[in-house]
Coordinates of C-alpha atoms in Angstrom, one line a residue:
M1 CA 27.7 37.9 -10.4
D2 CA 24.6 35.9 -11.5
D3 CA 26.3 34.0 -14.2
T4 CA 25.7 30.3 -13.3
R5 CA 27.4 28.8 -16.4
E6 CA 30.1 26.3 -15.9
W7 CA 33.2 25.3 -17.9
L8 CA 34.8 21.8 -18.2
E9 CA 38.2 20.6 -19.1
A10 CA 38.3 16.8 -19.2
D11 CA 41.2 14.4 -19.7
G12 CA 41.1 10.9 -21.2
L13 CA 41.6 9.3 -17.8
G14 CA 38.4 10.4 -16.0
G15 CA 39.9 13.4 -14.3
F16 CA 39.0 17.0 -15.1
A17 CA 39.1 20.6 -14.2
S18 CA 35.9 22.6 -13.9
G19 CA 34.4 25.7 -12.4
P20 CA 32.0 28.6 -12.8
V21 CA 32.5 31.1 -15.6
M22 CA 32.5 33.9 -13.0
G23 CA 32.4 34.1 -9.3
P24 CA 33.4 31.6 -6.5
R25 CA 33.5 27.9 -6.7
T26 CA 29.9 26.6 -6.0
R27 CA 30.4 22.8 -6.0
R28 CA 32.6 20.4 -4.1
Y29 CA 33.5 19.1 -7.6
H30 CA 34.9 22.4 -8.9
A31 CA 38.6 21.9 -9.1
L32 CA 41.8 22.7 -11.0
L33 CA 43.4 19.3 -10.6
L34 CA 41.2 16.3 -10.2
T35 CA 42.8 12.9 -11.0
A36 CA 41.4 9.4 -11.4
T37 CA 43.6 7.0 -9.6
T38 CA 41.8 3.9 -11.1
P39 CA 40.5 5.5 -14.4
P40 CA 37.8 6.5 -14.6
T41 CA 37.1 5.9 -10.9
G42 CA 39.0 6.7 -7.7
R43 CA 38.8 10.4 -8.5
M44 CA 40.7 12.5 -6.0
V45 CA 40.6 16.3 -5.8
L46 CA 44.1 17.5 -5.4
V47 CA 44.0 21.2 -6.2
N48 CA 40.6 22.8 -5.5
G49 CA 41.4 26.3 -6.7
I50 CA 43.7 29.3 -6.3
E51 CA 44.0 32.7 -4.7
A52 CA 45.4 35.1 -7.3
E53 CA 46.1 38.8 -7.4
V54 CA 48.3 41.3 -9.3
A55 CA 50.2 44.2 -7.9
I56 CA 50.5 47.2 -10.2
A57 CA 51.6 50.8 -9.6
G58 CA 48.2 51.8 -8.4
G59 CA 47.7 49.0 -5.9
T60 CA 46.7 45.4 -5.8
V61 CA 43.9 43.9 -8.0
P62 CA 42.3 40.5 -7.0
L63 CA 41.8 38.0 -9.8
S64 CA 40.1 35.3 -7.7
T65 CA 36.7 35.2 -6.0
Q66 CA 35.9 33.0 -2.9
A67 CA 32.7 32.5 -1.0
Y68 CA 32.9 31.9 2.8
A69 CA 30.3 31.0 5.4
P70 CA 28.0 32.4 6.4
D71 CA 27.6 34.8 3.5
V72 CA 30.9 36.5 2.6
I73 CA 32.3 37.0 -0.9
H74 CA 36.0 37.9 -0.7
P75 CA 38.0 38.9 -2.7
D76 CA 35.9 40.3 -5.6
G77 CA 38.0 39.4 -8.6
W78 CA 34.8 38.8 -10.6
R79 CA 34.3 42.6 -10.8
H80 CA 37.4 42.9 -13.0
V81 CA 36.4 40.3 -15.6
A82 CA 35.9 42.0 -18.9
D83 CA 35.5 39.0 -21.1
F84 CA 35.3 35.2 -21.2
T85 CA 35.6 32.7 -24.0
P86 CA 35.5 28.9 -23.8
R87 CA 37.4 28.3 -27.0
P88 CA 39.9 27.0 -27.8
W89 CA 40.0 26.6 -23.9
P90 CA 38.6 28.7 -21.1
S91 CA 40.1 32.2 -21.0
W92 CA 39.3 35.2 -19.0
T93 CA 40.3 38.8 -19.7
Y94 CA 40.7 41.1 -16.7
R95 CA 40.7 44.9 -16.8
L96 CA 43.0 46.4 -14.2
A97 CA 42.7 49.6 -12.3
D98 CA 45.4 51.3 -14.4
G99 CA 43.6 50.5 -17.6
G100 CA 45.8 47.6 -18.5
T101 CA 44.5 44.1 -19.3
L102 CA 45.6 40.6 -18.7
R103 CA 44.4 37.2 -19.8
H104 CA 44.1 34.0 -17.7
E105 CA 43.9 30.7 -19.5
V106 CA 43.1 27.1 -18.3
L107 CA 43.5 23.9 -20.3
V108 CA 43.8 20.2 -19.5
E109 CA 46.0 18.1 -21.7
P110 CA 43.9 15.0 -22.3
D111 CA 46.7 12.4 -22.4
S112 CA 48.7 13.4 -19.4
G113 CA 45.9 15.0 -17.4
E114 CA 48.1 18.0 -16.6
T115 CA 46.3 21.3 -16.0
L116 CA 48.0 24.4 -17.4
L117 CA 47.3 27.8 -16.0
R118 CA 48.7 30.8 -17.9
W119 CA 48.6 34.5 -17.2
Q120 CA 49.7 37.2 -19.7
R121 CA 49.6 40.9 -19.6
L122 CA 48.0 42.1 -22.9
T123 CA 48.1 45.9 -22.5
G124 CA 49.7 48.2 -20.0
T125 CA 53.1 49.3 -18.8
G126 CA 55.0 49.5 -15.5
P127 CA 55.4 46.9 -12.8
C128 CA 52.9 44.0 -12.7
T129 CA 53.6 41.2 -10.2
L130 CA 51.3 38.2 -10.0
T131 CA 50.9 36.2 -6.8
V132 CA 49.2 32.8 -6.8
R133 CA 48.4 30.6 -3.8
P134 CA 47.2 27.0 -4.6
L135 CA 44.4 25.7 -2.4
L136 CA 44.9 22.0 -1.8
S137 CA 42.9 19.1 -0.3
G138 CA 43.6 15.5 -1.4
R139 CA 40.2 14.1 -0.9
D140 CA 37.6 11.9 -2.6
Y141 CA 35.7 14.1 -5.1
H142 CA 32.4 13.3 -3.3
A143 CA 33.7 14.3 0.1
L144 CA 34.7 17.6 1.8
H145 CA 38.0 18.5 3.4
H146 CA 38.6 20.0 6.9
E147 CA 41.5 21.4 8.8
N148 CA 43.5 18.6 10.4
P149 CA 47.0 18.0 11.8
A150 CA 47.7 15.1 9.4
F151 CA 47.9 17.4 6.4
A152 CA 51.6 17.5 5.4
F153 CA 52.6 21.0 4.2
A154 CA 56.3 20.0 3.5
A155 CA 57.4 21.0 0.0
A156 CA 60.2 19.7 -2.3
V157 CA 61.5 22.6 -4.3
Q158 CA 63.6 22.7 -7.4
G159 CA 63.8 26.2 -8.9
G160 CA 60.2 27.3 -9.5
N161 CA 58.9 23.7 -9.5
V162 CA 57.4 22.4 -6.3
C163 CA 55.9 19.1 -5.1
W164 CA 53.7 18.4 -2.1
R165 CA 52.5 15.1 -0.6
P166 CA 49.6 16.0 1.6
Y167 CA 48.6 12.5 2.7
P168 CA 50.2 9.0 2.5
G169 CA 48.9 6.8 -0.2
L170 CA 47.6 9.7 -2.4
P171 CA 49.3 11.0 -5.5
A172 CA 51.8 13.7 -5.0
I173 CA 50.9 17.2 -6.3
G174 CA 53.3 18.8 -8.6
A175 CA 53.4 22.5 -9.7
L176 CA 55.8 23.3 -12.5
T177 CA 56.2 27.1 -12.8
N178 CA 58.4 29.8 -14.2
G179 CA 57.9 31.8 -11.0
T180 CA 59.4 31.9 -7.5
Y181 CA 58.0 29.9 -4.6
A182 CA 57.9 31.0 -0.9
H183 CA 56.8 28.4 1.6
E184 CA 54.1 29.9 3.8
P185 CA 51.8 27.2 5.1
D186 CA 48.3 28.3 6.1
W187 CA 44.7 27.1 6.3
Y188 CA 41.8 28.8 4.5
R189 CA 38.7 28.0 6.4
N190 CA 34.9 27.8 5.8
F191 CA 34.6 27.9 2.0
L192 CA 30.9 27.9 1.2
Y193 CA 29.6 25.9 -1.8
A194 CA 26.2 27.4 -2.7
A195 CA 25.2 24.6 -5.1
E196 CA 25.8 22.0 -2.4
A197 CA 23.7 24.0 0.0
A198 CA 20.9 24.2 -2.5
R199 CA 21.0 20.4 -2.8
G200 CA 20.6 19.9 0.9
L201 CA 24.2 18.6 1.3
D202 CA 27.1 19.6 3.6
D203 CA 28.6 22.7 2.0
I204 CA 31.6 23.9 4.1
E205 CA 35.2 23.1 3.4
D206 CA 38.7 24.0 4.7
L207 CA 41.6 24.0 2.2
A208 CA 45.4 24.1 2.8
S209 CA 47.7 26.5 1.1
P210 CA 51.4 25.5 1.5
G211 CA 52.8 28.7 0.0
R212 CA 52.7 31.3 -2.7
F213 CA 54.2 31.8 -6.2
T214 CA 55.2 35.1 -7.6
F215 CA 55.7 36.0 -11.3
D216 CA 56.8 39.2 -13.1
L217 CA 54.2 39.7 -15.7
A218 CA 56.1 42.7 -17.0
A219 CA 58.8 40.3 -18.1
G220 CA 56.5 37.8 -19.8
P221 CA 53.7 35.3 -19.3
A222 CA 53.4 33.3 -16.1
V223 CA 52.8 29.5 -16.3
M224 CA 51.8 27.0 -13.7
I225 CA 51.3 23.3 -14.7
L226 CA 49.5 21.2 -12.1
R227 CA 50.0 17.5 -12.3
S228 CA 49.8 14.4 -10.2
G229 CA 53.4 13.1 -9.6
D230 CA 56.6 14.3 -8.3
G231 CA 58.8 14.9 -11.3
L232 CA 60.4 18.4 -10.9
S233 CA 63.0 18.5 -13.7
V234 CA 60.7 19.8 -16.4
R235 CA 61.2 23.3 -17.7
A236 CA 57.8 24.8 -17.2
A237 CA 57.8 27.5 -19.8
A238 CA 58.9 25.3 -22.6
H239 CA 56.6 22.5 -21.6
A240 CA 53.7 24.9 -21.5
E241 CA 54.4 26.1 -25.0
R242 CA 54.4 22.4 -26.2
L243 CA 51.1 21.7 -24.5
M244 CA 49.4 24.8 -25.9
A245 CA 50.7 24.3 -29.4
G246 CA 49.5 20.7 -29.4
E247 CA 46.1 21.4 -27.9
R248 CA 45.5 24.5 -30.1
A249 CA 46.1 22.4 -33.2
R250 CA 43.8 19.6 -32.0
R251 CA 41.0 21.8 -30.8
E252 CA 41.0 24.2 -33.8
A253 CA 40.5 21.1 -36.0
L254 CA 37.3 20.1 -34.2
S255 CA 33.9 21.6 -34.1
P256 CA 32.5 22.6 -30.7
L257 CA 30.2 19.5 -30.6
A258 CA 33.0 17.2 -31.6
L259 CA 35.3 18.7 -28.9
A260 CA 32.5 18.2 -26.3
A261 CA 31.8 14.6 -27.5
G262 CA 35.4 13.7 -27.0
A263 CA 35.4 14.7 -23.4
Y264 CA 33.4 11.7 -22.3
L265 CA 35.7 9.1 -23.9
V266 CA 38.1 7.8 -21.3
D267 CA 40.3 4.8 -20.3
R268 CA 39.2 1.9 -18.2
S269 CA 41.5 -1.0 -17.3
G270 CA 43.4 -0.8 -20.5
G271 CA 40.2 -0.4 -22.6
R272 CA 37.9 2.4 -23.4
T273 CA 34.5 3.6 -22.0
L274 CA 32.3 6.6 -21.8
V275 CA 31.7 8.6 -18.7
A276 CA 28.0 9.2 -18.1
G277 CA 28.5 12.8 -17.1
F278 CA 30.6 15.4 -15.3
P279 CA 31.3 16.3 -12.6
W280 CA 29.9 13.4 -10.5
F281 CA 29.2 10.3 -12.7
T282 CA 31.6 7.6 -13.8
D283 CA 30.7 5.1 -16.6
W284 CA 27.3 3.4 -16.4
G285 CA 26.2 0.6 -18.6
R286 CA 22.9 2.0 -19.8
D287 CA 24.3 5.5 -20.3
T288 CA 27.3 4.2 -22.1
F289 CA 25.4 2.1 -24.7
I290 CA 22.8 4.9 -25.3
A291 CA 25.4 7.7 -25.5
L292 CA 27.9 5.9 -27.8
R293 CA 25.2 5.9 -30.6
G294 CA 25.5 9.6 -30.9
L295 CA 28.9 10.5 -29.5
L296 CA 30.7 7.8 -31.5
V297 CA 28.6 6.0 -34.1
A298 CA 26.9 9.1 -35.5
T299 CA 30.3 10.9 -35.7
G300 CA 32.0 7.9 -37.4
A301 CA 34.3 7.0 -34.5
L302 CA 33.5 3.3 -35.1
A303 CA 36.8 2.0 -33.8
Q304 CA 36.3 3.7 -30.5
A305 CA 32.6 2.5 -30.3
R306 CA 33.7 -1.1 -31.1
A307 CA 36.5 -0.9 -28.5
I308 CA 34.0 0.1 -25.8
L309 CA 31.6 -2.7 -26.7
L310 CA 34.4 -5.2 -26.7
A311 CA 35.6 -4.0 -23.3
W312 CA 32.1 -4.5 -21.9
A313 CA 31.6 -7.9 -23.6
G314 CA 33.4 -9.7 -20.8
A315 CA 31.1 -8.2 -18.2
V316 CA 28.0 -10.3 -19.0
N317 CA 27.0 -12.3 -16.0
E318 CA 23.8 -14.4 -15.8
G319 CA 22.7 -12.7 -19.0
M320 CA 23.1 -9.2 -17.5
M321 CA 25.3 -6.3 -18.2
P322 CA 26.4 -4.2 -15.2
N323 CA 24.5 -1.1 -14.5
R324 CA 27.6 0.5 -13.0
F325 CA 31.1 -0.1 -11.6
P326 CA 31.4 1.3 -8.1
D327 CA 33.9 4.0 -7.4
R328 CA 35.4 1.7 -4.8
G329 CA 35.7 -2.0 -5.1
A330 CA 35.7 -4.4 -8.0
V331 CA 32.3 -5.9 -7.9
P332 CA 29.9 -4.4 -10.5
E333 CA 26.3 -3.7 -9.8
Y334 CA 23.9 -5.9 -11.9
N335 CA 20.6 -4.1 -11.2
A336 CA 19.3 -2.8 -14.6
V337 CA 16.8 -4.7 -16.8
D338 CA 17.4 -2.4 -19.8
A339 CA 21.2 -2.0 -19.9
S340 CA 21.8 -5.4 -21.4
L341 CA 19.2 -4.8 -24.1
W342 CA 20.7 -1.4 -25.0
Y343 CA 24.0 -3.3 -25.4
V344 CA 22.5 -5.5 -28.1
V345 CA 21.1 -2.5 -29.8
A346 CA 24.4 -0.7 -29.7
V347 CA 26.2 -3.7 -31.1
H348 CA 23.7 -3.9 -33.9
E349 CA 24.2 -0.3 -34.8
V350 CA 28.0 -0.5 -34.7
L351 CA 28.0 -3.5 -37.0
A352 CA 25.5 -1.9 -39.3
A353 CA 27.6 1.3 -39.5
H354 CA 30.7 -0.8 -40.3
A355 CA 28.9 -2.6 -43.0
A356 CA 27.6 0.7 -44.5
A357 CA 31.1 2.1 -44.5
G358 CA 32.5 -1.0 -46.1
R359 CA 34.8 -1.6 -43.1
P360 CA 34.3 -5.2 -42.0
V361 CA 34.7 -6.0 -38.3
P362 CA 37.6 -8.4 -37.6
E363 CA 36.1 -11.9 -37.3
A364 CA 37.4 -12.6 -33.8
E365 CA 35.9 -9.3 -32.6
A366 CA 32.6 -9.9 -34.3
A367 CA 32.5 -13.3 -32.6
R368 CA 33.1 -11.8 -29.1
L369 CA 30.3 -9.3 -29.6
A370 CA 27.9 -12.0 -30.9
E371 CA 28.8 -14.2 -27.9
A372 CA 27.9 -11.4 -25.5
C373 CA 24.6 -10.6 -27.2
M374 CA 23.6 -14.3 -27.3
A375 CA 24.4 -14.7 -23.6
I376 CA 22.1 -11.8 -22.9
L377 CA 19.2 -13.2 -24.9
D378 CA 19.7 -16.7 -23.4
G379 CA 19.9 -15.3 -19.9
Y380 CA 16.8 -13.2 -20.3
A381 CA 14.7 -15.9 -22.0
A382 CA 15.6 -18.5 -19.3
G383 CA 15.3 -16.1 -16.4
T384 CA 17.9 -14.2 -14.3
R385 CA 18.1 -11.9 -11.3
Y386 CA 15.2 -9.9 -10.0
G387 CA 12.5 -11.9 -11.7
I388 CA 13.7 -11.0 -15.2
E389 CA 12.4 -13.6 -17.7
A390 CA 10.4 -14.1 -20.8
D391 CA 6.7 -14.7 -19.9
A392 CA 4.3 -17.0 -21.7
D393 CA 3.1 -14.1 -23.9
G394 CA 6.7 -13.5 -25.1
L395 CA 7.0 -10.2 -23.2
L396 CA 9.7 -9.6 -20.6
R397 CA 8.6 -9.5 -17.0
A398 CA 10.9 -7.9 -14.4
G399 CA 11.0 -6.6 -11.0
V400 CA 11.0 -7.3 -7.3
P401 CA 10.0 -5.0 -4.4
G402 CA 12.7 -2.6 -3.3
V403 CA 14.8 -2.7 -6.5
Q404 CA 14.8 -0.1 -9.2
L405 CA 15.5 -1.9 -12.5
T406 CA 14.5 0.6 -15.3
W407 CA 16.1 3.8 -16.3
M408 CA 13.6 5.5 -13.9
D409 CA 15.8 4.4 -11.0
A410 CA 15.5 7.0 -8.3
K411 CA 15.6 5.4 -4.8
V412 CA 15.9 7.1 -1.4
D413 CA 16.7 4.7 1.4
D414 CA 14.0 2.0 1.0
W415 CA 11.7 4.2 -1.2
V416 CA 11.8 3.2 -4.9
V417 CA 10.1 6.2 -6.4
T418 CA 9.0 4.6 -9.7
P419 CA 9.2 0.8 -9.2
R420 CA 7.5 -0.1 -12.5
I421 CA 7.3 -3.8 -11.6
G422 CA 5.8 -6.0 -14.3
K423 CA 6.2 -5.4 -18.0
P424 CA 7.4 -1.8 -18.6
V425 CA 6.7 -0.5 -22.1
E426 CA 10.2 0.6 -23.2
V427 CA 11.7 -2.7 -21.9
Q428 CA 9.4 -4.5 -24.3
A429 CA 10.5 -2.3 -27.1
L430 CA 14.1 -3.0 -26.3
W431 CA 13.4 -6.8 -25.8
I432 CA 11.6 -7.2 -29.1
N433 CA 14.3 -5.2 -30.9
A434 CA 17.0 -7.4 -29.3
L435 CA 15.2 -10.6 -30.3
R436 CA 14.7 -9.3 -33.9
I437 CA 18.4 -8.4 -34.0
G438 CA 19.4 -11.8 -32.6
S439 CA 17.3 -13.8 -35.1
A440 CA 18.4 -11.7 -38.1
R441 CA 22.1 -11.6 -37.2
W442 CA 23.0 -14.7 -35.3
S443 CA 20.3 -17.4 -34.9
P444 CA 16.8 -17.9 -36.2
R445 CA 15.8 -19.6 -33.0
W446 CA 14.8 -16.3 -31.6
R447 CA 12.2 -15.7 -34.3
D448 CA 9.2 -17.4 -32.7
L449 CA 9.7 -15.7 -29.4
E450 CA 10.1 -12.3 -31.1
Q451 CA 6.9 -12.8 -33.1
R452 CA 5.0 -13.9 -30.0
A453 CA 6.2 -10.8 -28.1
S454 CA 5.4 -8.5 -31.0
A455 CA 1.9 -9.8 -31.2
S456 CA 1.5 -9.4 -27.4
F457 CA 2.6 -5.8 -27.6
A458 CA -0.9 -4.9 -28.6
R459 CA -1.7 -5.2 -24.9
F460 CA -0.1 -1.7 -24.4
L461 CA -2.6 0.1 -26.6
A462 CA -4.8 2.3 -24.3
P463 CA -8.2 3.8 -25.3
S464 CA -6.6 7.3 -25.2
G465 CA -4.2 6.5 -28.0
A466 CA -1.2 6.6 -25.7
L467 CA 0.4 3.5 -24.4
H468 CA 0.2 2.0 -21.0
D469 CA 3.4 2.5 -19.1
V470 CA 3.3 -1.0 -17.5
V471 CA 1.1 -4.0 -18.2
D472 CA 0.7 -6.9 -15.7
A473 CA 1.7 -4.2 -13.2
D474 CA 3.2 -5.6 -10.0
H475 CA 3.0 -9.0 -11.7
V476 CA -0.8 -9.0 -11.5
P477 CA -2.2 -10.4 -14.8
G478 CA -4.2 -7.8 -16.6
A479 CA -3.3 -4.9 -14.3
V480 CA -2.1 -1.8 -16.0
D481 CA -0.3 1.4 -15.0
S482 CA -1.6 4.0 -17.5
K483 CA 0.5 7.0 -16.3
V484 CA 1.5 9.0 -19.4
R485 CA 5.3 8.8 -19.4
P486 CA 7.8 9.2 -22.2
N487 CA 8.9 5.6 -22.2
Q488 CA 6.3 4.8 -24.8
I489 CA 8.1 6.8 -27.4
L490 CA 10.6 4.0 -27.8
A491 CA 7.9 1.9 -29.3
V492 CA 7.8 4.3 -32.2
G493 CA 11.3 5.9 -32.4
G494 CA 14.8 5.7 -31.1
L495 CA 15.4 2.0 -31.8
P496 CA 16.2 0.2 -35.0
F497 CA 12.7 -1.4 -35.4
P498 CA 9.6 0.6 -34.4
L499 CA 6.8 -1.6 -33.0
L500 CA 4.0 0.6 -34.1
T501 CA 3.2 2.1 -37.5
G502 CA 0.3 4.0 -39.1
A503 CA -2.4 5.6 -37.0
A504 CA -1.3 3.8 -33.8
A505 CA 2.2 5.3 -34.0
R506 CA 0.8 8.7 -34.9
A507 CA -1.5 8.6 -31.8
V508 CA 1.5 7.9 -29.5
V509 CA 3.6 10.7 -31.0
D510 CA 0.7 13.1 -30.8
A511 CA 0.0 12.2 -27.2
V512 CA 3.7 12.6 -26.2
E513 CA 4.0 15.9 -28.0
A514 CA 0.9 17.3 -26.5
R515 CA 1.5 16.3 -22.9
L516 CA 5.2 15.8 -22.4
L517 CA 7.2 17.8 -25.0
T518 CA 9.2 20.8 -23.8
P519 CA 11.9 22.8 -25.6
L520 CA 14.7 20.8 -23.8
G521 CA 13.2 17.3 -24.1
L522 CA 10.4 15.2 -22.7
R523 CA 8.8 15.4 -19.3
S524 CA 9.0 12.2 -17.3
L525 CA 5.3 12.5 -16.3
D526 CA 2.2 14.2 -17.6
P527 CA 1.6 17.5 -15.7
A528 CA -2.0 16.5 -15.3
D529 CA -1.0 13.6 -13.1
P530 CA -1.4 14.1 -9.4
D531 CA 2.1 12.8 -8.8
Y532 CA 3.7 15.4 -11.1
R533 CA 6.5 17.5 -9.7
G534 CA 7.3 20.5 -11.8
T535 CA 10.6 21.5 -10.2
Y536 CA 13.7 19.6 -9.4
A537 CA 15.1 21.2 -6.2
G538 CA 15.6 20.8 -2.5
D539 CA 17.3 18.0 -0.5
Q540 CA 18.0 14.6 -1.9
R541 CA 14.5 13.2 -1.0
A542 CA 12.8 16.1 -2.7
R543 CA 15.0 15.9 -5.8
D544 CA 14.8 12.2 -6.2
G545 CA 11.0 12.4 -5.7
A546 CA 10.8 14.7 -8.7
Y547 CA 13.6 13.0 -10.8
H548 CA 11.2 10.9 -12.8
Q549 CA 7.9 12.5 -11.8
G550 CA 7.8 15.4 -14.2
T551 CA 11.5 16.4 -14.6
V552 CA 12.5 16.9 -18.3
W553 CA 15.1 14.6 -19.8
P554 CA 16.9 16.0 -22.8
W555 CA 18.2 12.6 -24.0
L556 CA 14.6 11.7 -24.9
I557 CA 14.6 14.3 -27.6
G558 CA 16.4 11.8 -29.9
P559 CA 13.7 9.1 -29.7
F560 CA 11.0 11.7 -30.0
V561 CA 12.3 13.4 -33.1
D562 CA 13.0 10.0 -34.7
A563 CA 9.4 9.0 -34.0
W564 CA 8.0 12.4 -35.0
L565 CA 9.8 12.2 -38.4
G566 CA 8.8 8.5 -38.8
V567 CA 5.1 9.2 -38.7
R568 CA 5.6 11.9 -41.2
G569 CA 7.4 9.8 -43.7
R570 CA 10.8 11.5 -43.1
S571 CA 9.9 13.9 -45.8
Q572 CA 12.0 17.0 -46.5
P573 CA 9.2 19.4 -45.3
A574 CA 9.0 17.4 -42.1
K575 CA 12.8 17.6 -41.6
A576 CA 12.7 21.4 -42.3
E577 CA 10.0 21.8 -39.7
A578 CA 11.9 19.7 -37.2
R579 CA 15.0 21.7 -37.8
A580 CA 13.1 24.9 -37.1
R581 CA 11.2 23.6 -34.0
F582 CA 13.4 21.2 -32.1
L583 CA 17.0 22.3 -32.7
P584 CA 17.1 26.0 -31.7
P585 CA 16.3 25.5 -28.0
L586 CA 18.8 22.8 -27.6
E587 CA 21.5 24.7 -29.5
A588 CA 20.8 27.8 -27.3
H589 CA 21.1 25.6 -24.3
L590 CA 24.7 24.9 -25.3
Q591 CA 25.5 28.4 -24.1
E592 CA 24.0 28.0 -20.6
A593 CA 24.6 25.6 -17.7
G594 CA 27.5 23.4 -18.9
L595 CA 29.1 25.4 -21.7
G596 CA 29.2 23.5 -25.0
H597 CA 27.3 20.5 -23.5
V598 CA 23.7 19.4 -22.7
S599 CA 22.4 19.1 -19.2
E600 CA 21.1 15.9 -17.6
I601 CA 17.7 17.3 -16.8
A602 CA 15.5 20.4 -16.6
D603 CA 12.4 21.5 -14.6
G604 CA 9.1 20.2 -16.0
D605 CA 7.6 23.6 -15.4
P606 CA 8.5 26.7 -17.5
P607 CA 11.0 28.2 -17.9
H608 CA 12.5 24.7 -17.7
R609 CA 15.6 25.6 -15.7
P610 CA 18.4 23.1 -16.4
G611 CA 19.6 21.0 -13.5
G612 CA 21.3 17.9 -12.4
C613 CA 24.6 17.1 -14.0
P614 CA 25.5 20.0 -16.4
F615 CA 27.7 17.8 -18.7
Q616 CA 25.7 14.7 -19.7
A617 CA 26.9 12.2 -22.2
W618 CA 23.6 10.8 -23.5
S619 CA 22.0 14.2 -23.7
L620 CA 24.8 15.5 -25.9
G621 CA 24.8 12.2 -27.9
E622 CA 21.1 12.4 -28.7
L623 CA 21.5 16.0 -29.9
I624 CA 24.2 14.8 -32.2
R625 CA 21.9 12.0 -33.4
V626 CA 19.1 14.5 -34.0
R627 CA 21.3 16.6 -36.2
R628 CA 22.2 13.5 -38.3
M629 CA 18.5 12.6 -38.6
L630 CA 17.9 16.1 -39.9
D631 CA 20.5 15.9 -42.6
L632 CA 23.0 18.2 -40.8
D633 CA 26.6 17.5 -40.0
P634 CA 26.3 15.6 -36.7
V635 CA 29.1 17.7 -35.2

């Protein structure tokens, strides 16, 4: 039972179902029905899991597996798993004690958010009765649930369809089935979540089970459709067939990467956005603008990319794009120096892709995008929050004590792990790119500032051939932070306009390759640095202390491969070498951790164990972009 892979079924609203391929649920986020009440935020876990078993002539065979504190695994349904496949949706084949087999399938319909569970006996004869007990909570997806007298077990029953309303103000939980329901309220106590324990978090939960459903598998398949809402008039078996037929046609028409890419595209307030990752992220500005270049632009989904940029266009405030929208409350968080600049880059790439495809952007939409970008440049040039402003040398200064502004944004209480106050190298690459885009597309008035900043970028050249990570560090003129970090690669690749060419560019690429490259991406710090942390593990303080101090980030493989090809003239031999060297480890990774997806991070030390969020949008997006760079079908 050492299979740590996870499967994901996401809807277009920000809800999802997920779990381990085999064994007990290990995260508080593993659930069968998780709905976003204010898409894609306000996520509530409604159905955490199930207890399931089948009774055959020779006895009873468990199909589920649970972990309980302090160290109890019961029942042991995992022992009966004979096969698993994630396509076209997660499906498990069980071998029963009498030699018969049955299949259990899980899919989420992306438009309605309904979760379909289906069981079917494949081989065998004689009696075969399935019993299923839903395990319910009704809690915020970051929280845990505990036994309490307020939980309402009462059920509304109509045939095999049942509805529960555990708590006031939360969505009702509907179960549409072709089985028979018996109301038998009970508490299941002390579920243990091993992944939460490993992260130093609270890890024990109690779940409520209002009753059990029984199905005669000898007579035909069993279906259970879990949904938020109380409509009970739907015929479950017929509805299940419609869901499966529609989803089979949709999924079989898509490649695995295209199917994975679509999981991150969700609704927000009548518009569209990209979720940064599953299971615990919502949509973040920086992540959205980086990820859409691969998930949408590289795959030709330009209308969706444009819709996202238009939805965010109205969020510019004092020249800044939000870093994130909180799960609760309407006030966005404006605390990123680079998110706004990534927005300008994303707009440029979407407009360029439209032009290349001969599909002009409607004039009114183009004007809205231009207005947002110009507001960003104006705000940054004049000065905005957190000391962000163009300095006399044309470069962008940023930062105040206690605030994390760059993508290296780990913070524990009052400890900002990598403050990077001053003029960070990738921020200058983004700033100069944004100025160049602004002057070429919308107004020549940005040209002088861009040229001044470009000339001043020479200040980042270090004697080693690598680039300083920050100049005028801590706003001290002439002070430099020369830690070897991957941020410098964006001066050579990953953006529309590289700032370095020739020998200087090659020196940067060679330094990054020698000191930071791993099979899954770039380390966030040189292993020779005394602050390097080679593993991402432990409690929150330990993990955040390693997050940008050596941990590998797969999303950086996109800028690196772009830079690596660029200094080799993008020749066909270079592309062939890149295909052989850089793609196989990432494609192999698609079969570990989050199946079909790319993880958020990995350990800096070999064997580079994947960690963090197992389903990460910008990691997958950059893999897709790399495939396109290498003349492969992006998906």
